[in-house]
Amino acid sequence: MLNHFMELSPLTQTIIATLFTWGMTAIGAALVFAAKAFHQKLMDSMLGFAGGVMIAASFWSLLSPALEMAQEDDVAAWIPAAIGFMLGGIFFVGIDKLIPHLHPTSQVADAEGYQPTNRKRSTLMVLAITLHNIPEGLAVGVAFGAVAADLSSASVTAAVTLGLGIGIQNLPEGVAVAMPLRRDGMSRRKSFFYGQLSGMVEPIAAVIGVLAVTAIEPLLPYALSFAAGAMIFVVAEEVIPGSQEEGNKDLASMSLMIGFTVMMILDVALG
């Protein structure tokens, strides 16, 4: 099956990979049909795990290949990586200030970003997870774009591993939207719908990423680093604080380390 997948075009590979990551978000959201509630410790550990996966993916699947690619250019290898990484963080600072969103465990009064008065809690929470998923989808698209450029440091296996890791950490993100909505009194069907909806942006962001880097190959080291910077910003600003704000700091921190270790093993062993 993998051999057949490798024969597909990079764009098709990207779409398939991000449909999988979207599907994992939907599976997480679907747990709202099977459970009345999730224990807070379980929620926090799942978010911590997701953060660990994102951190590991940011280095092994994005920054490290960017540094290897940049060595082939005339400039110092760290320059594209540093510029792209910081631009990714700066860009999402702006997005964070602009788009209204709400952490799943927070009250509407604590929502961030531009705040028109008619925003609903459900909309704000979906926007929060959607913000998480933009850099994840972009990362997958850029990874497959690197393969399309036939660069020695890129491989389909590594790109698939990145998609697998992001898919794994998308499951708790689906739960993190659907369960709080259910606790707020929303029906199970609507809670599931909004939970999976947050993952819809990943295929869109991925297609933009793969088309951009295949059209302008010199952008690749910057694009990979940009995606890494965006993911690290999301982890530092949203995921880690969200996993620890209920007091389960040690549990969330150890879960983060487990997530990091799992993604590291996947990337090194398979990539």
mmCIF file of C-alpha atoms in Angstrom:
data_model
loop_
_atom_site.group_PDB
_atom_site.id
_atom_site.type_symbol
_atom_site.label_atom_id
_atom_site.label_comp_id
_atom_site.label_asym_id
_atom_site.label_seq_id
_atom_site.Cartn_x
_atom_site.Cartn_y
_atom_site.Cartn_z
ATOM 1 C CA MET A 1 0.000 0.000 0.000
ATOM 2 C CA LEU A 2 2.845 2.384 0.837
ATOM 3 C CA ASN A 3 4.465 1.660 -2.546
ATOM 4 C CA HIS A 4 1.217 2.594 -4.290
ATOM 5 C CA PHE A 5 0.975 5.738 -2.162
ATOM 6 C CA MET A 6 4.516 6.740 -3.204
ATOM 7 C CA GLU A 7 3.488 6.608 -6.857
ATOM 8 C CA LEU A 8 0.819 9.266 -6.383
ATOM 9 C CA SER A 9 1.425 12.954 -7.050
ATOM 10 C CA PRO A 10 2.603 15.060 -4.080
ATOM 11 C CA LEU A 11 -0.675 16.990 -4.143
ATOM 12 C CA THR A 12 -2.709 13.771 -3.929
ATOM 13 C CA GLN A 13 -0.431 12.453 -1.180
ATOM 14 C CA THR A 14 -0.945 15.680 0.753
ATOM 15 C CA ILE A 15 -4.722 15.517 0.449
ATOM 16 C CA ILE A 16 -4.822 11.890 1.591
ATOM 17 C CA ALA A 17 -2.513 12.569 4.536
ATOM 18 C CA THR A 18 -4.523 15.545 5.765
ATOM 19 C CA LEU A 19 -7.841 13.764 5.260
ATOM 20 C CA PHE A 20 -6.385 11.241 7.715
ATOM 21 C CA THR A 21 -5.470 13.972 10.203
ATOM 22 C CA TRP A 22 -8.930 15.497 9.819
ATOM 23 C CA GLY A 23 -10.425 12.036 10.341
ATOM 24 C CA MET A 24 -8.486 11.640 13.595
ATOM 25 C CA THR A 25 -9.978 14.924 14.807
ATOM 26 C CA ALA A 26 -13.407 13.535 13.945
ATOM 27 C CA ILE A 27 -12.687 10.303 15.842
ATOM 28 C CA GLY A 28 -11.745 12.336 18.898
ATOM 29 C CA ALA A 29 -14.922 14.373 18.606
ATOM 30 C CA ALA A 30 -16.957 11.173 18.129
ATOM 31 C CA LEU A 31 -16.030 10.056 21.632
ATOM 32 C CA VAL A 32 -18.775 12.428 22.755
ATOM 33 C CA PHE A 33 -21.230 9.671 21.715
ATOM 34 C CA ALA A 34 -19.481 7.042 23.846
ATOM 35 C CA ALA A 35 -18.829 8.907 27.094
ATOM 36 C CA LYS A 36 -20.859 11.249 29.241
ATOM 37 C CA ALA A 37 -17.734 13.116 30.356
ATOM 38 C CA PHE A 38 -13.965 12.932 30.344
ATOM 39 C CA HIS A 39 -12.031 13.228 33.578
ATOM 40 C CA GLN A 40 -10.055 16.476 33.680
ATOM 41 C CA LYS A 41 -6.789 14.611 34.321
ATOM 42 C CA LEU A 42 -7.326 12.571 31.160
ATOM 43 C CA MET A 43 -8.058 15.707 29.148
ATOM 44 C CA ASP A 44 -4.948 17.440 30.463
ATOM 45 C CA SER A 45 -2.738 14.427 29.796
ATOM 46 C CA MET A 46 -4.057 14.164 26.224
ATOM 47 C CA LEU A 47 -3.360 17.839 25.582
ATOM 48 C CA GLY A 48 0.116 17.474 27.066
ATOM 49 C CA PHE A 49 0.747 14.472 24.803
ATOM 50 C CA ALA A 50 -0.383 16.517 21.792
ATOM 51 C CA GLY A 51 2.048 19.282 22.726
ATOM 52 C CA GLY A 52 4.933 16.820 22.919
ATOM 53 C CA VAL A 53 4.141 15.434 19.483
ATOM 54 C CA MET A 54 4.043 18.935 18.006
ATOM 55 C CA ILE A 55 7.373 19.930 19.557
ATOM 56 C CA ALA A 56 9.129 16.790 18.308
ATOM 57 C CA ALA A 57 7.603 17.146 14.839
ATOM 58 C CA SER A 58 8.720 20.775 14.706
ATOM 59 C CA PHE A 59 12.355 19.751 14.994
ATOM 60 C CA TRP A 60 12.756 16.328 13.387
ATOM 61 C CA SER A 61 10.248 16.755 10.572
ATOM 62 C CA LEU A 62 10.662 20.481 9.858
ATOM 63 C CA LEU A 63 13.653 22.338 11.306
ATOM 64 C CA SER A 64 16.214 19.579 10.820
ATOM 65 C CA PRO A 65 15.352 19.069 7.118
ATOM 66 C CA ALA A 66 15.323 22.856 6.644
ATOM 67 C CA LEU A 67 18.881 23.083 7.983
ATOM 68 C CA GLU A 68 20.002 20.250 5.693
ATOM 69 C CA MET A 69 18.429 21.894 2.651
ATOM 70 C CA ALA A 70 19.951 25.271 3.482
ATOM 71 C CA GLN A 71 23.448 23.763 3.495
ATOM 72 C CA GLU A 72 23.160 23.416 -0.271
ATOM 73 C CA ASP A 73 22.837 27.207 -0.660
ATOM 74 C CA ASP A 74 25.512 29.897 -0.493
ATOM 75 C CA VAL A 75 24.241 31.417 2.776
ATOM 76 C CA ALA A 76 24.845 30.042 6.265
ATOM 77 C CA ALA A 77 22.454 27.152 6.937
ATOM 78 C CA TRP A 78 21.044 28.719 10.092
ATOM 79 C CA ILE A 79 19.863 31.899 8.349
ATOM 80 C CA PRO A 80 16.818 30.486 6.472
ATOM 81 C CA ALA A 81 15.914 28.347 9.485
ATOM 82 C CA ALA A 82 16.108 31.257 11.919
ATOM 83 C CA ILE A 83 14.234 33.683 9.652
ATOM 84 C CA GLY A 84 11.491 31.194 8.790
ATOM 85 C CA PHE A 85 11.109 30.032 12.397
ATOM 86 C CA MET A 86 10.704 33.549 13.774
ATOM 87 C CA LEU A 87 8.365 34.602 10.957
ATOM 88 C CA GLY A 88 6.143 31.622 11.758
ATOM 89 C CA GLY A 89 5.850 32.728 15.373
ATOM 90 C CA ILE A 90 5.360 36.409 14.501
ATOM 91 C CA PHE A 91 2.685 35.582 11.931
ATOM 92 C CA PHE A 92 0.677 33.596 14.463
ATOM 93 C CA VAL A 93 1.044 36.304 17.082
ATOM 94 C CA GLY A 94 -0.841 38.501 14.622
ATOM 95 C CA ILE A 95 -3.409 35.779 13.910
ATOM 96 C CA ASP A 96 -3.848 35.230 17.653
ATOM 97 C CA LYS A 97 -4.549 38.928 18.158
ATOM 98 C CA LEU A 98 -6.941 39.116 15.214
ATOM 99 C CA ILE A 99 -9.114 35.999 15.281
ATOM 100 C CA PRO A 100 -11.489 35.634 18.246
ATOM 101 C CA HIS A 101 -11.015 32.311 20.043
ATOM 102 C CA LEU A 102 -11.510 30.643 23.410
ATOM 103 C CA HIS A 103 -9.628 27.936 25.273
ATOM 104 C CA PRO A 104 -11.997 24.982 25.903
ATOM 105 C CA THR A 105 -11.698 25.287 29.693
ATOM 106 C CA SER A 106 -12.147 29.083 29.754
ATOM 107 C CA GLN A 107 -15.203 31.308 30.044
ATOM 108 C CA VAL A 108 -16.463 33.487 27.189
ATOM 109 C CA ALA A 109 -15.319 36.581 29.089
ATOM 110 C CA ASP A 110 -11.725 35.277 28.790
ATOM 111 C CA ALA A 111 -11.824 34.934 24.988
ATOM 112 C CA GLU A 112 -8.809 36.259 23.073
ATOM 113 C CA GLY A 113 -8.485 38.180 19.823
ATOM 114 C CA TYR A 114 -10.895 40.697 18.341
ATOM 115 C CA GLN A 115 -14.195 40.348 20.205
ATOM 116 C CA PRO A 116 -17.477 41.311 18.539
ATOM 117 C CA THR A 117 -20.311 40.975 21.020
ATOM 118 C CA ASN A 118 -22.299 38.288 19.200
ATOM 119 C CA ARG A 119 -19.724 35.489 19.268
ATOM 120 C CA LYS A 120 -20.962 32.185 20.723
ATOM 121 C CA ARG A 121 -18.860 29.960 22.973
ATOM 122 C CA SER A 122 -19.040 27.098 20.453
ATOM 123 C CA THR A 123 -17.744 29.314 17.638
ATOM 124 C CA LEU A 124 -14.902 30.643 19.781
ATOM 125 C CA MET A 125 -13.745 27.156 20.785
ATOM 126 C CA VAL A 126 -13.838 25.855 17.218
ATOM 127 C CA LEU A 127 -11.785 28.868 16.122
ATOM 128 C CA ALA A 128 -9.221 28.105 18.847
ATOM 129 C CA ILE A 129 -8.591 24.549 17.642
ATOM 130 C CA THR A 130 -8.739 25.719 14.027
ATOM 131 C CA LEU A 131 -5.839 28.052 14.793
ATOM 132 C CA HIS A 132 -3.899 25.024 16.077
ATOM 133 C CA ASN A 133 -4.600 23.089 12.907
ATOM 134 C CA ILE A 134 -3.463 25.694 10.379
ATOM 135 C CA PRO A 135 0.289 25.238 11.056
ATOM 136 C CA GLU A 136 -0.180 21.470 11.295
ATOM 137 C CA GLY A 137 -1.789 21.276 7.860
ATOM 138 C CA LEU A 138 0.803 23.659 6.468
ATOM 139 C CA ALA A 139 3.591 21.476 7.868
ATOM 140 C CA VAL A 140 2.268 18.357 6.142
ATOM 141 C CA GLY A 141 1.881 20.188 2.826
ATOM 142 C CA VAL A 142 5.376 21.628 2.980
ATOM 143 C CA ALA A 143 6.822 18.198 3.857
ATOM 144 C CA PHE A 144 5.281 16.620 0.761
ATOM 145 C CA GLY A 145 6.351 19.674 -1.252
ATOM 146 C CA ALA A 146 9.944 18.958 -0.234
ATOM 147 C CA VAL A 147 9.564 15.445 -1.622
ATOM 148 C CA ALA A 148 8.209 16.858 -4.881
ATOM 149 C CA ALA A 149 11.315 19.037 -5.135
ATOM 150 C CA ASP A 150 13.394 15.828 -5.017
ATOM 151 C CA LEU A 151 15.618 17.046 -2.212
ATOM 152 C CA SER A 152 17.957 14.512 -0.634
ATOM 153 C CA SER A 153 16.872 15.368 2.910
ATOM 154 C CA ALA A 154 13.170 14.771 2.158
ATOM 155 C CA SER A 155 11.328 11.466 1.760
ATOM 156 C CA VAL A 156 7.755 10.284 1.435
ATOM 157 C CA THR A 157 8.251 8.106 4.513
ATOM 158 C CA ALA A 158 9.263 11.126 6.595
ATOM 159 C CA ALA A 159 6.278 13.134 5.328
ATOM 160 C CA VAL A 160 3.930 10.230 6.070
ATOM 161 C CA THR A 161 5.426 9.946 9.562
ATOM 162 C CA LEU A 162 4.733 13.637 10.142
ATOM 163 C CA GLY A 163 1.135 13.158 9.032
ATOM 164 C CA LEU A 164 0.820 10.134 11.323
ATOM 165 C CA GLY A 165 2.165 12.058 14.311
ATOM 166 C CA ILE A 166 -0.102 15.034 13.712
ATOM 167 C CA GLY A 167 -3.054 12.691 13.267
ATOM 168 C CA ILE A 168 -2.327 11.059 16.630
ATOM 169 C CA GLN A 169 -2.287 14.389 18.433
ATOM 170 C CA ASN A 170 -5.433 15.568 16.621
ATOM 171 C CA LEU A 171 -7.509 12.990 18.470
ATOM 172 C CA PRO A 172 -7.311 14.804 21.835
ATOM 173 C CA GLU A 173 -7.972 18.113 20.080
ATOM 174 C CA GLY A 174 -11.291 16.767 18.792
ATOM 175 C CA VAL A 175 -12.129 15.653 22.319
ATOM 176 C CA ALA A 176 -11.074 19.045 23.703
ATOM 177 C CA VAL A 177 -13.753 20.783 21.633
ATOM 178 C CA ALA A 178 -16.597 18.270 21.687
ATOM 179 C CA MET A 179 -16.616 17.430 25.396
ATOM 180 C CA PRO A 180 -16.784 21.001 26.759
ATOM 181 C CA LEU A 181 -19.582 21.783 24.314
ATOM 182 C CA ARG A 182 -21.473 18.742 25.553
ATOM 183 C CA ARG A 183 -20.944 19.860 29.160
ATOM 184 C CA ASP A 184 -22.436 23.231 28.191
ATOM 185 C CA GLY A 185 -25.663 21.486 27.211
ATOM 186 C CA MET A 186 -25.198 21.155 23.442
ATOM 187 C CA SER A 187 -26.524 17.959 21.866
ATOM 188 C CA ARG A 188 -24.082 15.112 21.168
ATOM 189 C CA ARG A 189 -24.602 15.492 17.422
ATOM 190 C CA LYS A 190 -23.855 19.205 17.410
ATOM 191 C CA SER A 191 -20.902 18.733 19.769
ATOM 192 C CA PHE A 192 -19.444 16.176 17.372
ATOM 193 C CA PHE A 193 -20.094 18.410 14.369
ATOM 194 C CA TYR A 194 -18.249 21.375 15.857
ATOM 195 C CA GLY A 195 -15.460 19.149 17.142
ATOM 196 C CA GLN A 196 -14.656 17.653 13.757
ATOM 197 C CA LEU A 197 -15.195 20.974 11.999
ATOM 198 C CA SER A 198 -12.019 22.334 13.565
ATOM 199 C CA GLY A 199 -9.941 19.799 11.603
ATOM 200 C CA MET A 200 -11.348 20.819 8.233
ATOM 201 C CA VAL A 201 -8.752 23.557 7.837
ATOM 202 C CA GLU A 202 -5.830 21.116 7.709
ATOM 203 C CA PRO A 203 -6.381 19.847 4.129
ATOM 204 C CA ILE A 204 -6.855 23.449 2.979
ATOM 205 C CA ALA A 205 -3.657 24.682 4.652
ATOM 206 C CA ALA A 206 -1.763 21.627 3.398
ATOM 207 C CA VAL A 207 -2.746 22.191 -0.226
ATOM 208 C CA ILE A 208 -1.635 25.824 0.040
ATOM 209 C CA GLY A 209 1.686 24.664 1.493
ATOM 210 C CA VAL A 210 2.473 22.025 -1.115
ATOM 211 C CA LEU A 211 1.503 24.271 -4.047
ATOM 212 C CA ALA A 212 3.546 27.185 -2.715
ATOM 213 C CA VAL A 213 6.791 25.291 -2.212
ATOM 214 C CA THR A 214 6.548 23.288 -5.436
ATOM 215 C CA ALA A 215 6.020 26.531 -7.355
ATOM 216 C CA ILE A 216 8.915 28.340 -5.655
ATOM 217 C CA GLU A 217 11.478 25.722 -4.605
ATOM 218 C CA PRO A 218 13.934 28.162 -2.918
ATOM 219 C CA LEU A 219 11.194 28.857 -0.337
ATOM 220 C CA LEU A 220 11.437 25.329 1.066
ATOM 221 C CA PRO A 221 13.875 25.898 3.971
ATOM 222 C CA TYR A 222 11.953 29.026 4.957
ATOM 223 C CA ALA A 223 8.577 27.300 4.607
ATOM 224 C CA LEU A 224 9.613 24.296 6.710
ATOM 225 C CA SER A 225 11.011 26.595 9.401
ATOM 226 C CA PHE A 226 7.924 28.829 9.221
ATOM 227 C CA ALA A 227 5.677 25.831 9.910
ATOM 228 C CA ALA A 228 7.933 24.804 12.803
ATOM 229 C CA GLY A 229 7.826 28.285 14.326
ATOM 230 C CA ALA A 230 4.053 28.418 13.992
ATOM 231 C CA MET A 231 3.644 25.052 15.732
ATOM 232 C CA ILE A 232 6.005 25.953 18.576
ATOM 233 C CA PHE A 233 4.095 29.209 19.126
ATOM 234 C CA VAL A 234 0.802 27.313 19.304
ATOM 235 C CA VAL A 235 2.265 24.822 21.784
ATOM 236 C CA ALA A 236 3.722 27.537 24.011
ATOM 237 C CA GLU A 237 0.740 29.899 23.846
ATOM 238 C CA GLU A 238 -2.204 27.500 23.828
ATOM 239 C CA VAL A 239 -1.485 23.798 24.336
ATOM 240 C CA ILE A 240 0.830 23.786 27.359
ATOM 241 C CA PRO A 241 -1.098 26.456 29.324
ATOM 242 C CA GLY A 242 -4.370 24.716 28.482
ATOM 243 C CA SER A 243 -3.078 21.390 29.774
ATOM 244 C CA GLN A 244 -1.895 22.878 33.086
ATOM 245 C CA GLU A 245 -4.462 25.491 34.031
ATOM 246 C CA GLU A 246 -6.538 23.004 36.058
ATOM 247 C CA GLY A 247 -3.560 22.203 38.302
ATOM 248 C CA ASN A 248 -2.389 18.915 36.739
ATOM 249 C CA LYS A 249 1.043 20.302 35.892
ATOM 250 C CA ASP A 250 3.174 17.214 36.600
ATOM 251 C CA LEU A 251 0.795 14.898 34.753
ATOM 252 C CA ALA A 252 0.576 17.231 31.754
ATOM 253 C CA SER A 253 4.363 17.692 31.686
ATOM 254 C CA MET A 254 5.056 13.954 31.754
ATOM 255 C CA SER A 255 2.427 13.407 29.066
ATOM 256 C CA LEU A 256 4.197 16.037 26.965
ATOM 257 C CA MET A 257 7.454 14.129 27.364
ATOM 258 C CA ILE A 258 5.741 10.881 26.357
ATOM 259 C CA GLY A 259 4.282 12.554 23.270
ATOM 260 C CA PHE A 260 7.693 13.970 22.375
ATOM 261 C CA THR A 261 9.307 10.552 22.787
ATOM 262 C CA VAL A 262 6.673 8.783 20.680
ATOM 263 C CA MET A 263 7.037 11.270 17.821
ATOM 264 C CA MET A 264 10.836 11.169 18.065
ATOM 265 C CA ILE A 265 10.799 7.369 17.793
ATOM 266 C CA LEU A 266 8.384 7.455 14.860
ATOM 267 C CA ASP A 267 10.419 10.051 12.988
ATOM 268 C CA VAL A 268 13.843 8.505 13.594
ATOM 269 C CA ALA A 269 12.748 4.895 13.115
ATOM 270 C CA LEU A 270 10.521 5.446 10.083
ATOM 271 C CA GLY A 271 11.829 8.684 8.586
#
